PDB file of C-alpha atoms in Angstrom:
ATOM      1  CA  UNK O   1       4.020 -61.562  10.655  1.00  0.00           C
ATOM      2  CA  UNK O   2       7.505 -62.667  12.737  1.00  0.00           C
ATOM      3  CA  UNK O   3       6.589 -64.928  15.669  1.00  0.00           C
ATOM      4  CA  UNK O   4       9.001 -66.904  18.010  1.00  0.00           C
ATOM      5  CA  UNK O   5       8.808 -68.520  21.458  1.00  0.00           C
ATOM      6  CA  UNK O   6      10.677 -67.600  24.330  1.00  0.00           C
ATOM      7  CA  UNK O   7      12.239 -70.565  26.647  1.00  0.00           C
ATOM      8  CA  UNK O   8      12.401 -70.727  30.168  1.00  0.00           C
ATOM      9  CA  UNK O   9      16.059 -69.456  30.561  1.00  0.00           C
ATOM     10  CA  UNK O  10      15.060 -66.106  28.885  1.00  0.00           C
ATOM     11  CA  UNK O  11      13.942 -63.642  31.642  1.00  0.00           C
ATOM     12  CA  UNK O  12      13.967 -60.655  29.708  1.00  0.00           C
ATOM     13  CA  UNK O  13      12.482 -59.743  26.283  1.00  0.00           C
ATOM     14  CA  UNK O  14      14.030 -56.078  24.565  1.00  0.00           C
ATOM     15  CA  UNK O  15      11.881 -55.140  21.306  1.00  0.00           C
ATOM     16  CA  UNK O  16      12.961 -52.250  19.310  1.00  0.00           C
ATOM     17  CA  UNK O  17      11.129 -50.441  16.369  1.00  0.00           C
ATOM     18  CA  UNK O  18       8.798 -53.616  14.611  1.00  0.00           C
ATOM     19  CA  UNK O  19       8.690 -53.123  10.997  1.00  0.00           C
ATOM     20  CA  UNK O  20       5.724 -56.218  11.149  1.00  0.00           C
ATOM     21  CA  UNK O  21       3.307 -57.296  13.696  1.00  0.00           C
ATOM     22  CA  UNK O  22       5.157 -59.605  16.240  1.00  0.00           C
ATOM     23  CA  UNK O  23       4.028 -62.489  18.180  1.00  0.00           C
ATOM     24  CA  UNK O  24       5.828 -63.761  21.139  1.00  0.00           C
ATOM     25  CA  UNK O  25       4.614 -67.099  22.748  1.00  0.00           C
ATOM     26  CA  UNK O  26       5.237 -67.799  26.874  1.00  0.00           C
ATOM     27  CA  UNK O  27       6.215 -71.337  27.638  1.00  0.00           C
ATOM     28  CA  UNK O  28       3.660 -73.662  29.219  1.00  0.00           C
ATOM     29  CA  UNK O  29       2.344 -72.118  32.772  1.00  0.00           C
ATOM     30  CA  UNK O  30       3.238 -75.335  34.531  1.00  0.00           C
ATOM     31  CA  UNK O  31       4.206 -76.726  38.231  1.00  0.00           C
ATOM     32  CA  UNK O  32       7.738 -76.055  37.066  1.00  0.00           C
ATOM     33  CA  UNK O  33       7.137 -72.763  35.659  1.00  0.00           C
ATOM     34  CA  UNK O  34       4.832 -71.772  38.440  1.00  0.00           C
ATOM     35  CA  UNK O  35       5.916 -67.641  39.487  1.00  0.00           C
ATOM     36  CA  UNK O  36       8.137 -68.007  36.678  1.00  0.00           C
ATOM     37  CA  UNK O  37       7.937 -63.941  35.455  1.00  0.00           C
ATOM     38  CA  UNK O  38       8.974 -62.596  32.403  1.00  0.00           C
ATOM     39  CA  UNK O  39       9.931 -58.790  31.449  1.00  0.00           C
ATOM     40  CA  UNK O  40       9.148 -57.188  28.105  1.00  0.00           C
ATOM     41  CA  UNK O  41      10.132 -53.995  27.017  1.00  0.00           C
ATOM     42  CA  UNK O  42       9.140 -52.552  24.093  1.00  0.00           C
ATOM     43  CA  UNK O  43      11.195 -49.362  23.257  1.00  0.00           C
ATOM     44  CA  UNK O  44      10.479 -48.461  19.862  1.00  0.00           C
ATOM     45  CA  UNK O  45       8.874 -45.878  18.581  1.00  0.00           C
ATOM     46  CA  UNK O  46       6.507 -47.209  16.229  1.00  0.00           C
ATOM     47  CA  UNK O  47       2.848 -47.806  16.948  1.00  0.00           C
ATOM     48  CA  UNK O  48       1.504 -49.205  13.343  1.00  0.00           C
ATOM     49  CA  UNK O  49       2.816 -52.814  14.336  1.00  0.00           C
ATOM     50  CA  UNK O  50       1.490 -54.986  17.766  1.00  0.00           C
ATOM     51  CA  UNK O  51       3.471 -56.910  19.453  1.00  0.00           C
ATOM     52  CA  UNK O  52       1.246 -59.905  20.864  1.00  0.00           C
ATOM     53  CA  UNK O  53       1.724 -61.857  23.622  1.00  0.00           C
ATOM     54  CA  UNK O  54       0.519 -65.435  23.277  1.00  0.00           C
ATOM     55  CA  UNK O  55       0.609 -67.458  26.173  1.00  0.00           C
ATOM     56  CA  UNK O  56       1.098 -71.398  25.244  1.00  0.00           C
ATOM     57  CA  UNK O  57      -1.553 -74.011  23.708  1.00  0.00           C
ATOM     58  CA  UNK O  58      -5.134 -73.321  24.775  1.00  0.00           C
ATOM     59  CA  UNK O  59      -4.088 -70.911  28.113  1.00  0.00           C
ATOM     60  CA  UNK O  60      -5.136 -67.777  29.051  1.00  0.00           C
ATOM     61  CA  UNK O  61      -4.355 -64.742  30.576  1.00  0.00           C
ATOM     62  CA  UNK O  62      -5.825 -64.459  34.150  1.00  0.00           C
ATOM     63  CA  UNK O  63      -8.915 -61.971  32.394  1.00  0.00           C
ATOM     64  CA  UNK O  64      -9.541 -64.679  30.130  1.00  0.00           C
ATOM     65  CA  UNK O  65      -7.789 -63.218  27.337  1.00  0.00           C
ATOM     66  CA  UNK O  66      -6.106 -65.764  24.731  1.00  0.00           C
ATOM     67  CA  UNK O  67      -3.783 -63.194  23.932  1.00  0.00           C
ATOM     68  CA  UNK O  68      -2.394 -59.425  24.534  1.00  0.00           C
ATOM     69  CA  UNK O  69      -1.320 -56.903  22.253  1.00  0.00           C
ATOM     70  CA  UNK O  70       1.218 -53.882  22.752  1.00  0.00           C
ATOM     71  CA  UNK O  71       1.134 -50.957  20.203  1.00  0.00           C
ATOM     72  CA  UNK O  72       3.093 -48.252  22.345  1.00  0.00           C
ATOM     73  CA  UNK O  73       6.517 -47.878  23.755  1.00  0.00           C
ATOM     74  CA  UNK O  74       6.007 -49.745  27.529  1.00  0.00           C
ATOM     75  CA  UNK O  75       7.105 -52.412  29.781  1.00  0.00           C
ATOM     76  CA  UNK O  76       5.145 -55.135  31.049  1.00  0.00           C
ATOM     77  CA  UNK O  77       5.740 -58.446  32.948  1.00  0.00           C
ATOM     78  CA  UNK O  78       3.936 -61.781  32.387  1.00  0.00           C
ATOM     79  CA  UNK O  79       3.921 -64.119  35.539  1.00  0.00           C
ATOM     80  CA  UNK O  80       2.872 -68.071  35.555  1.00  0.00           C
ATOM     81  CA  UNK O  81       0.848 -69.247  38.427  1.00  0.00           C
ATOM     82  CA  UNK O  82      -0.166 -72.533  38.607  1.00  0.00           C
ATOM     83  CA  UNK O  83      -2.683 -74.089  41.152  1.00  0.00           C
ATOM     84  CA  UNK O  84      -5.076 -76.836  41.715  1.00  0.00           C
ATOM     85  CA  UNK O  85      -3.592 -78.395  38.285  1.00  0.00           C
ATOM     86  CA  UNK O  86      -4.034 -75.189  35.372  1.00  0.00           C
ATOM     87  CA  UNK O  87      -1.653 -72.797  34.982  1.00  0.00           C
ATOM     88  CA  UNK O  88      -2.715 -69.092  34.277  1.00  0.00           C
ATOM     89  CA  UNK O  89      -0.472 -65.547  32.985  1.00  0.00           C
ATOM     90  CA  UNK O  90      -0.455 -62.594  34.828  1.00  0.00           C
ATOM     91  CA  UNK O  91      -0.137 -59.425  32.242  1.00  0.00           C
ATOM     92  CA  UNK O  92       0.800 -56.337  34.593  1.00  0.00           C
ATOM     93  CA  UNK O  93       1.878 -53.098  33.351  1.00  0.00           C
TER      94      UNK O  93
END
């Protein structure tokens, strides 16, 4: 499995055909990330490998999710908000 981390200064993630499952960690959801949005889009045309999105540390998606995974060809956006001290990731197709 290939995993990486993408920084703050990164705005846009473009995956083409995986020949692995992927993991791609978001940054900590923080005051200084707060609305900080990230777009992923995922045009290969594979579907036996998942791209996962894993937001930082112990988060979670605003569902509760620890983590999201992408089989198809798509494009999605995460989005930080942070409020009353805990930061939470928006997933929206």
């Amino acid at each position: 499995m290939a995993s990486s981390t993408i920084t703050t200064t990164v705005n846009s993630v473009l995956v083409g055909t995986l020949s692995a499952h992927t993991t791609i960690g978001l940054p900590t959801c923080n005051a200084t990330n707060d609305t900080k949005q990230f777009l992923f889009q995922k045009s290969g045309t594979d579907t036996a490998f998942g791209l996962t999105i894993d937001p930082s540390g112990g988060e979670l998606f605003s569902d509760g999710s620890a983590t999201k995974t992408v089989f198809s060809k798509s494009e999605f956006q995460c989005t930080c908000r942070f409020a009353s001290g805990t930061g939470s990731w928006f997933f929206n197709f």
